[in-house]
CSV table of C-alpha atoms in Angstrom, one decimal:
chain,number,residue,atom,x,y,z
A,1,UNK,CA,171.4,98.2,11.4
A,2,UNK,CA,168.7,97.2,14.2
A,3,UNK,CA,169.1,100.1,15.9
A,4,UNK,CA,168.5,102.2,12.4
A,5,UNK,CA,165.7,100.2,11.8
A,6,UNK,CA,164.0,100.6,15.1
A,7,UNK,CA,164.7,104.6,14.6
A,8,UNK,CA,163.0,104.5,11.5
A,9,UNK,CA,159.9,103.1,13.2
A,10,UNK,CA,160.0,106.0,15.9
A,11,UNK,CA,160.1,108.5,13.4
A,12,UNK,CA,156.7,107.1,12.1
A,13,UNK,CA,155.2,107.1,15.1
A,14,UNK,CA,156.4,111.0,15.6
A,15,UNK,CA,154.3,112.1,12.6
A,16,UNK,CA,151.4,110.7,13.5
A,17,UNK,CA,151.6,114.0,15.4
A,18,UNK,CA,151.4,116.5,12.4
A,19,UNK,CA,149.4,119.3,13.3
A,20,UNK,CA,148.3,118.1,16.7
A,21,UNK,CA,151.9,118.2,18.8
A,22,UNK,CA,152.5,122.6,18.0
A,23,UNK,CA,153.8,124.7,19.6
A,24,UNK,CA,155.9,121.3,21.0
A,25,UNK,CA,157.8,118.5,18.8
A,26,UNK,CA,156.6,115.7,17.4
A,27,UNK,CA,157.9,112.8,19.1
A,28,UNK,CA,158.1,109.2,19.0
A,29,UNK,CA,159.7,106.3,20.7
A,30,UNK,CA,159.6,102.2,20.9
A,31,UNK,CA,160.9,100.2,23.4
A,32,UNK,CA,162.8,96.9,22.6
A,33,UNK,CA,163.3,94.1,25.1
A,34,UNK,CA,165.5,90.6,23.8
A,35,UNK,CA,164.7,91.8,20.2
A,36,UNK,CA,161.2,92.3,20.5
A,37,UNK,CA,158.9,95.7,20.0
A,38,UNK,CA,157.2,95.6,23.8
A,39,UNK,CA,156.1,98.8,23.7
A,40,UNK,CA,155.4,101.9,21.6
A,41,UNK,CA,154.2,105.5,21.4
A,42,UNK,CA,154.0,108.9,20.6
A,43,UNK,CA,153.6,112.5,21.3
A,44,UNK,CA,149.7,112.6,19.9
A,45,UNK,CA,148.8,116.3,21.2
A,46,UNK,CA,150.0,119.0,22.7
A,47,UNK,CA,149.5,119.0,26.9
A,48,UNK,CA,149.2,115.2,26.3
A,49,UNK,CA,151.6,112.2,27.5
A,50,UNK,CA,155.1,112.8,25.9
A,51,UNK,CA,156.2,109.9,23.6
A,52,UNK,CA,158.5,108.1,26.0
A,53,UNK,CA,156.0,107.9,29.0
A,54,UNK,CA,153.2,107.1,26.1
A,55,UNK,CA,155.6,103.9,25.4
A,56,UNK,CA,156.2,102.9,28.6
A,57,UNK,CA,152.5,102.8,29.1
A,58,UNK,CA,151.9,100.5,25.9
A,59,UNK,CA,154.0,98.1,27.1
A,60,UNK,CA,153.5,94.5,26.9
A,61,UNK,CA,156.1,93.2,29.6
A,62,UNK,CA,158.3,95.1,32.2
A,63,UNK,CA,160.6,97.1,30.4
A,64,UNK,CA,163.5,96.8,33.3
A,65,UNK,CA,166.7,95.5,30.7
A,66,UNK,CA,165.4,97.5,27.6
A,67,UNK,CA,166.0,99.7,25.0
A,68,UNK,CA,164.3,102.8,24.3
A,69,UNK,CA,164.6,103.9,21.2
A,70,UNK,CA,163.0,108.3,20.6
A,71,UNK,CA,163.1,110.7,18.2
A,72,UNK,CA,164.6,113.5,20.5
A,73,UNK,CA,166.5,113.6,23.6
A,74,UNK,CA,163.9,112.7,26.0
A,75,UNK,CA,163.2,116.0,28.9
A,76,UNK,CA,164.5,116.6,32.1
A,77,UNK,CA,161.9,119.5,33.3
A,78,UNK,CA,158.5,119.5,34.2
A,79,UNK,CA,155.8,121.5,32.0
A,80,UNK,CA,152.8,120.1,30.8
A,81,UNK,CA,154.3,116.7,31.5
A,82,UNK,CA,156.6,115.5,34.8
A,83,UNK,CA,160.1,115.2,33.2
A,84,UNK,CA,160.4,112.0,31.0
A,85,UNK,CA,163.4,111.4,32.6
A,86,UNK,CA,162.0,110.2,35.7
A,87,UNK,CA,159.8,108.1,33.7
A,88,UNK,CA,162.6,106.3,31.6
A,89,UNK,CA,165.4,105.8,35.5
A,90,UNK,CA,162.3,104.6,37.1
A,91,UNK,CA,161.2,102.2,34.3
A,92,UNK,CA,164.6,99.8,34.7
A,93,UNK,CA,165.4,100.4,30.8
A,94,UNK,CA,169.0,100.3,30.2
A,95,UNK,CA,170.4,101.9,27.0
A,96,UNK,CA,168.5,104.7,25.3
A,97,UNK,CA,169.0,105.5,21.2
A,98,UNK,CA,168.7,109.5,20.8
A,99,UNK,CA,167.9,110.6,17.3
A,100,UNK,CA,168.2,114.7,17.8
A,101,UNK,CA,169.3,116.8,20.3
A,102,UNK,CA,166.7,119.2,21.9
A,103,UNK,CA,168.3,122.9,21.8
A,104,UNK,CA,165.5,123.8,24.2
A,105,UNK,CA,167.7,126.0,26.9
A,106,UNK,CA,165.6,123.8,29.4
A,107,UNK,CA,167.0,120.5,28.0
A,108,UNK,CA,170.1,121.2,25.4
A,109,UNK,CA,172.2,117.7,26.8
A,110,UNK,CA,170.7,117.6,29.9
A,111,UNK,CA,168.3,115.0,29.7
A,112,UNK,CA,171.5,112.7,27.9
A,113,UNK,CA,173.3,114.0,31.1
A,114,UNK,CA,170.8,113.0,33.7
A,115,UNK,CA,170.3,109.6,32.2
A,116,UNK,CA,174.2,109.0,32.2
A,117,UNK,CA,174.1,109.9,35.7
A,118,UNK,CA,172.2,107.0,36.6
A,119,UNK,CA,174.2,104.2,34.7
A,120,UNK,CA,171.9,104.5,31.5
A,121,UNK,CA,173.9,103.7,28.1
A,122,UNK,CA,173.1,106.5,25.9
A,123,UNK,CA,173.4,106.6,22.2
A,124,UNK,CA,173.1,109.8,20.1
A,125,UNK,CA,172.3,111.3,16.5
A,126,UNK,CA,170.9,107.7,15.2
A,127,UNK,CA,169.4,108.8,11.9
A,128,UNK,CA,169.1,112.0,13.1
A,129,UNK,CA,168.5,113.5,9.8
A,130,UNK,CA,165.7,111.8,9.7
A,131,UNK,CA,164.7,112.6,13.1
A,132,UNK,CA,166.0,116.9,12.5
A,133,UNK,CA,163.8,116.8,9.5
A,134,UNK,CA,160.5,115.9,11.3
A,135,UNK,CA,161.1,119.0,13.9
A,136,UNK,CA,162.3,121.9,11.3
A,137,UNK,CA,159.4,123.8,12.7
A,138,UNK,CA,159.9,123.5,16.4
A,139,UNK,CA,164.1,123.9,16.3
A,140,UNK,CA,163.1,127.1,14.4
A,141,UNK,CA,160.8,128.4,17.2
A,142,UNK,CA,162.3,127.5,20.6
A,143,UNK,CA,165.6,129.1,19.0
A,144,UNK,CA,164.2,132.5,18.1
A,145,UNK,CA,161.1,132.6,19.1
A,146,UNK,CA,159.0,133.6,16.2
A,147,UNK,CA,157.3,131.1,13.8
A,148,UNK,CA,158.6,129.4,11.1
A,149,UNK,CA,157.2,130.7,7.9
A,150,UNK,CA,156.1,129.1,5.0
A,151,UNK,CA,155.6,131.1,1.5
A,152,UNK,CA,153.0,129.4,-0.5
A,153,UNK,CA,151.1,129.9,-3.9
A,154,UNK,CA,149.4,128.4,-6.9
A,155,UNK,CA,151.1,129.5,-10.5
A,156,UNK,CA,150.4,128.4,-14.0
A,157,UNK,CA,153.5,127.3,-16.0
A,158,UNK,CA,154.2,131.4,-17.3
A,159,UNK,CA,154.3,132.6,-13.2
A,160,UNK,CA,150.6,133.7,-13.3
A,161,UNK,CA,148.6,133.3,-9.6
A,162,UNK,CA,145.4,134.7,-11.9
A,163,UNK,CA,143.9,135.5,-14.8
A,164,UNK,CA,143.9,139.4,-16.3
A,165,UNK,CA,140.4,139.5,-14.4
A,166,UNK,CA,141.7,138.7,-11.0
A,167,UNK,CA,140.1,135.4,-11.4
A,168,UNK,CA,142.3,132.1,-9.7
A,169,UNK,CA,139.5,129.2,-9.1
A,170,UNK,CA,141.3,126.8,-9.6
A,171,UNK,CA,144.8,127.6,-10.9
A,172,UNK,CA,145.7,123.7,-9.6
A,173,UNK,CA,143.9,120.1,-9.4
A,174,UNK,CA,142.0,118.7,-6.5
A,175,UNK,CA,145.1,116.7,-5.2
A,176,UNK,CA,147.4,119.5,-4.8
A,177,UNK,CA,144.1,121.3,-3.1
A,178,UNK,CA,144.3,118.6,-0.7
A,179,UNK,CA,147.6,119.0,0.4
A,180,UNK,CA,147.4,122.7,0.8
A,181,UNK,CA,144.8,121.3,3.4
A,182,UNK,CA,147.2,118.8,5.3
A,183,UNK,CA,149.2,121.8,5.2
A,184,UNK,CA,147.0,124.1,7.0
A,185,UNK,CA,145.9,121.0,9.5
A,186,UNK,CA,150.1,121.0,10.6
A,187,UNK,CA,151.1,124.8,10.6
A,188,UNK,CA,149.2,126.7,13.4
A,189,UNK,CA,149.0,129.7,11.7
A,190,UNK,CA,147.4,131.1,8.0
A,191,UNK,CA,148.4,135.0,6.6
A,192,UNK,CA,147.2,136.7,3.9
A,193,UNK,CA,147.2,140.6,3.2
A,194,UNK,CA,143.9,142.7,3.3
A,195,UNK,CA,144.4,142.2,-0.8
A,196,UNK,CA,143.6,138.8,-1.0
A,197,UNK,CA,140.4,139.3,1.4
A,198,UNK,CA,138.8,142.1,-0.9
A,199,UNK,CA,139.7,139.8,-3.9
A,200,UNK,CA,138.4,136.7,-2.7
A,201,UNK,CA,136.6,137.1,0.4
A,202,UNK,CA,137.8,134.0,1.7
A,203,UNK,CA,137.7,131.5,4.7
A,204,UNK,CA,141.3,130.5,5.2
A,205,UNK,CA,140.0,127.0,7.2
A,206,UNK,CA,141.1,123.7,7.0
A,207,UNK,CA,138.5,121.1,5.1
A,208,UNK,CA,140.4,117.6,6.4
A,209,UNK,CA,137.9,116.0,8.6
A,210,UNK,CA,139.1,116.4,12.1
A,211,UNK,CA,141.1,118.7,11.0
A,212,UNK,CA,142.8,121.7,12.8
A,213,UNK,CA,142.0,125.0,11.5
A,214,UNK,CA,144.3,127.7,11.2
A,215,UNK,CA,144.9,131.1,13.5
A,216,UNK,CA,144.1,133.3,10.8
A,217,UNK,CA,146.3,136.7,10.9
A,218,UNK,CA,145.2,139.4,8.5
A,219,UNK,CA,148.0,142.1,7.6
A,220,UNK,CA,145.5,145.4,7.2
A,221,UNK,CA,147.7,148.4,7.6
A,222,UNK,CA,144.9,150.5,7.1
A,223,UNK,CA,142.3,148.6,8.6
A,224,UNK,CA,140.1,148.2,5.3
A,225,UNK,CA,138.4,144.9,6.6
A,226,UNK,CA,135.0,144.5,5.7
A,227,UNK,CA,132.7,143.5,8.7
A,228,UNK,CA,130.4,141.3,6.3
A,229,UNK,CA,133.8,139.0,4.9
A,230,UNK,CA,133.3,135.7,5.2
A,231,UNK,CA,136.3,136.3,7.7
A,232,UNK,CA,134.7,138.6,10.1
A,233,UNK,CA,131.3,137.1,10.0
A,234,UNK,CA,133.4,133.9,11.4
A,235,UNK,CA,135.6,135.3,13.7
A,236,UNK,CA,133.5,134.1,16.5
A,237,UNK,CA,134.1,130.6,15.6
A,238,UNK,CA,137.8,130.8,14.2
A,239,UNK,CA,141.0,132.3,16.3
A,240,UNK,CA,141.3,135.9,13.8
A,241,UNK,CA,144.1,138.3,14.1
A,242,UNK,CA,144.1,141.6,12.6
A,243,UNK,CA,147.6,142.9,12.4
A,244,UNK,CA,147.2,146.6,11.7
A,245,UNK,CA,148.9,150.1,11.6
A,246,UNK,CA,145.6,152.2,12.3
A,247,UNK,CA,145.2,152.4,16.1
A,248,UNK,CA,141.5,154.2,15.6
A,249,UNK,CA,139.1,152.8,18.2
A,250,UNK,CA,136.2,153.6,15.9
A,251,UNK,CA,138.0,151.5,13.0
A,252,UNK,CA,138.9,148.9,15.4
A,253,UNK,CA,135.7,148.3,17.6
A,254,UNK,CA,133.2,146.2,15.0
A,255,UNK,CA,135.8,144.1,14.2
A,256,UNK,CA,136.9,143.6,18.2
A,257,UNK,CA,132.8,143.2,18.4
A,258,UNK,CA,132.9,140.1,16.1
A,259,UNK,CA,135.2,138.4,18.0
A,260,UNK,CA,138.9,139.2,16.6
A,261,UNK,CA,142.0,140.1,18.0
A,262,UNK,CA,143.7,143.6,16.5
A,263,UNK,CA,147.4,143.5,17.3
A,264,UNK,CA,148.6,147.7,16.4
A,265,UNK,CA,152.0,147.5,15.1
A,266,UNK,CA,154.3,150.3,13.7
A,267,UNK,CA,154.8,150.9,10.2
A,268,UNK,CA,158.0,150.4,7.5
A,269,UNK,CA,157.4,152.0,3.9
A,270,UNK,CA,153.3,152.3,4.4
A,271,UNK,CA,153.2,148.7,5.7
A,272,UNK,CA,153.4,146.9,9.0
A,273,UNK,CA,156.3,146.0,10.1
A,274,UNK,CA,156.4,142.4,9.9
A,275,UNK,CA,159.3,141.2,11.6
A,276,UNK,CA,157.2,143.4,14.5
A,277,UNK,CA,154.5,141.1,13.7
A,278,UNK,CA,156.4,138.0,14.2
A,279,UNK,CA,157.5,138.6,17.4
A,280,UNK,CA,153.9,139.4,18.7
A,281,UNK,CA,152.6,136.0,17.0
A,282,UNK,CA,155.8,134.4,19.0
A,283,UNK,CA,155.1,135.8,22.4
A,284,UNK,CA,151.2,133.8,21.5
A,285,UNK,CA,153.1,130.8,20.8
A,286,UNK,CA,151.9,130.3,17.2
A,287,UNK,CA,154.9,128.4,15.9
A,288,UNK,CA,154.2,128.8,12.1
A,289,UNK,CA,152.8,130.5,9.5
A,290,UNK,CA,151.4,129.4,6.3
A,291,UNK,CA,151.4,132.8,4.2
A,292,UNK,CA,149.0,132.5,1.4
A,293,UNK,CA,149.4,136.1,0.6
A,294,UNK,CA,149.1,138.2,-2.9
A,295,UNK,CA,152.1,138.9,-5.0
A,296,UNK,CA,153.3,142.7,-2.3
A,297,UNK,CA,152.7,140.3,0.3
A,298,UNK,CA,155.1,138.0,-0.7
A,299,UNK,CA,157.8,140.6,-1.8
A,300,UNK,CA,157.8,142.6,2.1
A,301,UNK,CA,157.8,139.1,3.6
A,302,UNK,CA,161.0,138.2,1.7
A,303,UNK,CA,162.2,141.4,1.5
A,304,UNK,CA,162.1,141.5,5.5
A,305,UNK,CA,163.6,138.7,5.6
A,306,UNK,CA,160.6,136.3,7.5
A,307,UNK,CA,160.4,133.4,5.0
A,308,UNK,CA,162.1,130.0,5.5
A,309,UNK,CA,160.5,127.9,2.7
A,310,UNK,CA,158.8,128.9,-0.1
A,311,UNK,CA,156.1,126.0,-1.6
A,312,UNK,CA,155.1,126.1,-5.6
A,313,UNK,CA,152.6,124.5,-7.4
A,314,UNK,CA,152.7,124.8,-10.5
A,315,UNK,CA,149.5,123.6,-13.2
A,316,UNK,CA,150.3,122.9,-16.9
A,317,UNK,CA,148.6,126.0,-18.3
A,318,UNK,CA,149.3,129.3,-19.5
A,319,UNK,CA,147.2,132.4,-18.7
A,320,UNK,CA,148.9,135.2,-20.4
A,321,UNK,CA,148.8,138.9,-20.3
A,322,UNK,CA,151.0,141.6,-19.0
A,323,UNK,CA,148.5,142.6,-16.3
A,324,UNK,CA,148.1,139.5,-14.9
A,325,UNK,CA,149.5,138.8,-11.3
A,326,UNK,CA,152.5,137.2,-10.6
A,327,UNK,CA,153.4,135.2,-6.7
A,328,UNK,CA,155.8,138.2,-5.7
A,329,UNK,CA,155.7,141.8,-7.0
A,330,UNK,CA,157.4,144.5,-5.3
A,331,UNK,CA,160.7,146.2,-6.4
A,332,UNK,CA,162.3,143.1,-7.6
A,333,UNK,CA,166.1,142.9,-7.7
A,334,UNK,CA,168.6,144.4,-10.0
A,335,UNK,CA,170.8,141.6,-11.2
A,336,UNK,CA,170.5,138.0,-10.8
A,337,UNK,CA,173.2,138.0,-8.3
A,338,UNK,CA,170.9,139.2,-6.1
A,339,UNK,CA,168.1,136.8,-6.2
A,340,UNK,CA,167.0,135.4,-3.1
A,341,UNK,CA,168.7,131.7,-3.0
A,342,UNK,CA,166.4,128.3,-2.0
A,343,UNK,CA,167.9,125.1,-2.1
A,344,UNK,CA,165.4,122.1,-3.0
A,345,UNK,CA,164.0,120.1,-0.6
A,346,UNK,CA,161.4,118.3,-2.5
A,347,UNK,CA,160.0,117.7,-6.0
A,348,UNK,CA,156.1,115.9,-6.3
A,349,UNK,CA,153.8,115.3,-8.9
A,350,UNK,CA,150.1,115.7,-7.1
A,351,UNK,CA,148.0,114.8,-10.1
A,352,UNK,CA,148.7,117.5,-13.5
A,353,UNK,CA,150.4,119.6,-10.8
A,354,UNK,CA,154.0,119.9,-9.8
A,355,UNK,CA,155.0,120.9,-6.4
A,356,UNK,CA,158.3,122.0,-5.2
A,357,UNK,CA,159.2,122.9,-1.7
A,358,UNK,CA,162.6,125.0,-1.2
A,359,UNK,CA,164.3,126.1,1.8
A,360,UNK,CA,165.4,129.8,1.6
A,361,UNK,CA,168.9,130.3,2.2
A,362,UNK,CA,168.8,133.1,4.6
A,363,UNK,CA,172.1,135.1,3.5
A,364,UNK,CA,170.4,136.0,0.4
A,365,UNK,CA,167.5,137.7,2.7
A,366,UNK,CA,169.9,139.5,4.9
A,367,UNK,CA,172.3,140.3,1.6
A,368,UNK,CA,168.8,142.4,0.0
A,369,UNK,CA,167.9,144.0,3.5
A,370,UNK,CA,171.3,145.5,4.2
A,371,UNK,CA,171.1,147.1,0.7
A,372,UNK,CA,168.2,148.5,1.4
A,373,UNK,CA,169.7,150.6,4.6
């Protein structure tokens, strides 16, 4: 029971790290000396002090005897950081509480290893769903390395993302706005099709004050960008990707002039390929993606098989019409049977608004792609 309730604490600490930590974990630990908190800490920002050395510098008293109680199985290699587990053998403590494993190749038991080594009790997987849950982003990456992807969008209660017009401000209230925004503060990445930018011409930053803004990654297979989009007029100021089939220099030179990065990628069906894409944003160590895309967007991204959780929020009104857009168009499937699968992670009310966050279940991906081939 103490040592759950001391876990839960670290796990606090750890997401005080949203959005700051990427493309590393968020972290946190507390140290516990004859039943007291002496120190605590966490992994604030990425290149900073990791959360067990963060601790061991808060601390009130010597921490020679202690406990350390951290989210994740502390390091064992140097990086931006000397290997926390020099930090915790020097430090005297003598048990340490391990909520998740790290499958980092460079860790992976390691760091439990080296600590055992040196006559350090070591207790795993304390609350670690908990502790797993906090990290779904980072296990993702440094296991394939490509980002995690997150499909978002804004319906009304008949699956419309806008009007007959094309018109969607505002499908939802200003509290599910908001956390579209905490949303694009914690995943490094934004994506929307060339579509959305001709609709709506728009900014794809983050509004939170001190908030991080977004690496936004355009998918224009045809290079259709206008240079005088709020987008390109930026692109000085904000990280901008242009993920693109045309390899003209002529196309692409105005909008390398501006200030953005054009990644050339090959094509599948007319489009780019974007499992292609995802490896390039990997290799840049972009983490995640928050794809805020139109309705085709949505369909190649789930039809390639990129998307991990799909986010809904869905406002109590009814637009109507046949013409009017749906969140994911495409070819559709056949028969229910072949519907790509989620499984519910989360149900909120954010004002009038319902949100719902699902994990996709990624057999029902690969099931659609290999009947495609």
């Amino acid at each position: 029971m103490i040592d759950t309730q001391h876990m839960k604490r670290a796990v606090e600490l750890a997401k005080q790290g949203y959005g700051y930590t990427n493309p590393n974990p968020m972290v946190g630990a507390v140290i516990v000396k004859d039943g007291k908190v002496i120190g605590e800490g966490y992994h604030a920002r990425y290149g900073d002090l990791h959360a067990e050395r963060a601790a061991l510098k808060n601390c009130k008293q010597d921490p020679c005897g202690a406990d350390l109680y951290v989210t994740l199985e502390p390091c064992c290699h140097h990086g931006k950081q000397p290997p926390c587990t020099d930090a915790i053998i020097a430090s005297g403590i003598s048990r340490v509480i391990v909520g998740s494993p790290d499958p980092n190749a460079l860790v992976a038991g390691k760091g439990i290893e080296t600590l055992k080594q040196h006559g350090i009790q070591v207790h795993e997987n304390v609350l670690r769903k908990e502790c797993d849950q906090i990290n779904y982003v980072f296990f993702h990456y440094i296991k394939t390395k490509r980002p995690y992807v997150v499909m978002k969008y804004a319906m009304t209660m008949d699956g419309k993302i806008a009007t007959v017009t094309g018109a969607s401000k505002w499908i939802t209230g200003e509290a599910a706005r908001q956390k579209v925004h905490q949303d694009r503060n914690r995943y490094m990445g934004i994506m929307v099709g060339i579509g959305t930018v001709l609709q709506d011409d728009p900014l794809l930053t983050c509004r939170l004050p001190q908030g991080n803004d977004p690496v936004r990654i355009i998918c224009d297979t045809n290079l259709r960008m206008p240079v005088d989009s709020q987008i390109i007029r930026t692109a000085a100021k904000y990280q901008t990707i242009i993920a693109t089939g045309c390899s003209d220099p002529e196309k692409q030179k105005p909008l390398r002039d501006a200030g953005c990065q054009i990644i050339c990628l090959p094509k599948t069906d007319a489009h780019i390929d974007l499992d292609a894409l995802m490896k390039a944003l990997g290799e840049q160590k972009i983490d995640s993606v928050l794809l805020e895309g139109g309705g085709q967007l949505n369909w190649s991204a789930l039809h390639t098989g990129i998307v991990n959780r799909v986010q809904a929020y869905i406002a109590p009104k009814i637009f109507g019409g046949l013409a009017a857009p749906s969140p994911v168009k495409g070819e559709g499937v056949s028969i229910p049977d072949k519907a790509f699968r989620l499984k519910p992670e989360m149900i909120e009310r954010l004002g009038d608004d319902l949100f719902i966050e699902s994990e996709v279940i990624p057999c029902s991906q690969e099931s659609l792609k290999k009947q495609a081939q």
